[in-house]
XYZ file of C-alpha atoms in Angstrom:
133
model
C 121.057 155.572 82.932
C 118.804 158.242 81.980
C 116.160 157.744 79.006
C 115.242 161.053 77.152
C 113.118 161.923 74.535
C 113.672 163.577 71.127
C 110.837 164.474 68.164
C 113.065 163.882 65.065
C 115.481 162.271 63.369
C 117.203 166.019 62.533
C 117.264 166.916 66.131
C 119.333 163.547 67.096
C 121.474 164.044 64.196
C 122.302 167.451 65.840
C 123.269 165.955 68.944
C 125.350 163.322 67.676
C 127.261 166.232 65.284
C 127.326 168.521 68.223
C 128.592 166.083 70.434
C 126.412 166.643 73.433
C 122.871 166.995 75.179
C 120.861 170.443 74.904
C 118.091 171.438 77.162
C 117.128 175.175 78.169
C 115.886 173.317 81.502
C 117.730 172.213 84.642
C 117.217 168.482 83.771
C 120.301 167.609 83.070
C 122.110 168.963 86.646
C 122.802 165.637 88.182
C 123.889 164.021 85.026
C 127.237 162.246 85.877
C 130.231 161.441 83.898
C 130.218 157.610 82.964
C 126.466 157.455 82.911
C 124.413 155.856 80.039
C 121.900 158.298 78.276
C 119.552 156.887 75.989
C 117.091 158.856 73.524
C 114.064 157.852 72.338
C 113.950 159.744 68.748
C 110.470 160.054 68.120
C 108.898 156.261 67.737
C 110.800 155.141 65.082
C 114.786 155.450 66.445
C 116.973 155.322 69.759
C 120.293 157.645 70.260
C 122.250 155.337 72.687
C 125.987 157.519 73.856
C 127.786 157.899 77.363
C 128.272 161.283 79.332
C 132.000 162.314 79.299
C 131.833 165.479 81.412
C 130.342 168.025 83.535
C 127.808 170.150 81.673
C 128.283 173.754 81.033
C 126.473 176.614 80.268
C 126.281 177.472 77.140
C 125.623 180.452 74.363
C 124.089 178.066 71.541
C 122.106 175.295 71.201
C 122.466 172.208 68.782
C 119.141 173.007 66.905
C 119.032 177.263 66.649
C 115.769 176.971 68.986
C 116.648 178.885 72.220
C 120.254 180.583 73.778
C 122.073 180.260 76.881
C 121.355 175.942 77.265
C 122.797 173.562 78.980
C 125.345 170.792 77.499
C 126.044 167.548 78.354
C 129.090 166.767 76.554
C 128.487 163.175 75.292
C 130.782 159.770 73.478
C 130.312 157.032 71.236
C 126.911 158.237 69.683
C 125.150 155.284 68.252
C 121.490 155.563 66.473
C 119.575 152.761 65.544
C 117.015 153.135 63.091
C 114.915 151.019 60.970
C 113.128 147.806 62.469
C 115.360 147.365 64.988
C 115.277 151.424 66.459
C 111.628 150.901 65.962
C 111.207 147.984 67.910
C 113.974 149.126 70.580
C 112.155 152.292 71.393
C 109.192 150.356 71.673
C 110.714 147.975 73.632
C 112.205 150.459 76.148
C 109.002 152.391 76.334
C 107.165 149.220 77.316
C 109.589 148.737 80.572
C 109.409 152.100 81.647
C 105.330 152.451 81.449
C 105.139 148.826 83.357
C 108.090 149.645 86.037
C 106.823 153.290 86.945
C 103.172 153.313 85.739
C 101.927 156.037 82.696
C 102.121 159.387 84.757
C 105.652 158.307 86.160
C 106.844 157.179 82.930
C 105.732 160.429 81.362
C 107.920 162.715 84.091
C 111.016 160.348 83.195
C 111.303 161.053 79.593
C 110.777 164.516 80.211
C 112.598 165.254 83.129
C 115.843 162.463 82.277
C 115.220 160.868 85.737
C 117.652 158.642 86.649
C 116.616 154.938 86.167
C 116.427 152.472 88.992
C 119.064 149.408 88.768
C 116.065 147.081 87.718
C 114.809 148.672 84.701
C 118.452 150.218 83.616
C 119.472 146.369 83.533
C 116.182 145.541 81.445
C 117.097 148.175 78.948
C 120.485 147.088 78.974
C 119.734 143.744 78.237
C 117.788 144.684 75.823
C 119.835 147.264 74.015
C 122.589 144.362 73.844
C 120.439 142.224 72.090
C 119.287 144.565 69.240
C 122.584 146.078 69.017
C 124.028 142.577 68.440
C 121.277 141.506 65.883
């Protein structure tokens, strides 16, 4: 699982329309098919959807900011919004800052580190049980 981070609403919107992951940086390299990506949209939404192929390079990016990005192709987008985003990115945030402490949990988001089994678990858990609500 890998936990990202996204400013707005229109940016996620982009992704899910687009299909996949954007970044002008390396972060994504490692990124495996199968895996679980989740995006915190600002502090008010989470993007949940599942890698479904190598990345590739790529002449244009989902939101007309740079060129030449790489893409993540991604399936089965799902955003939750509304209490329940709200309280999910929250949520997520909280396990993150008290697994890997506030400078760690800062180079996750930013970088897409991949989680360790013990807090992937917690945010699964935890995504079942708002998704379900």
């Amino acid at each position: 699982m890998r936990v990202v981070t996204l400013e707005s609403r229109q940016k996620a919107c982009a992704v899910m329309n687009a299909g996949s992951w954007s970044s002008s940086r390396h972060r994504s390299l490692d990124w495996a098919t199968g895996e679980r990506v989740v995006v915190l949209v600002a502090r008010t939404a989470v993007l949940t959807a599942m890698v479904s192929g190598p990345r590739v390079k790529s002449d244009a990016a989902e939101w007309a900011s740079t060129t030449a990005d790489w893409n993540v192709p991604l399936i089965q987008p799902k955003l939750l919004e509304g209490d329940t985003g709200r309280q999910l990115n929250e949520g997520i945030r909280a396990i993150l800052r008290d697994t890997y402490g506030e400078q760690v949990y800062f180079r996750i988001l930013l970088l897409g580190t991949k989680l360790g089994d013990g807090p992937e678990r917690r945010i699964c858990k935890l995504l079942e049980e708002r998704e379900s609500s």
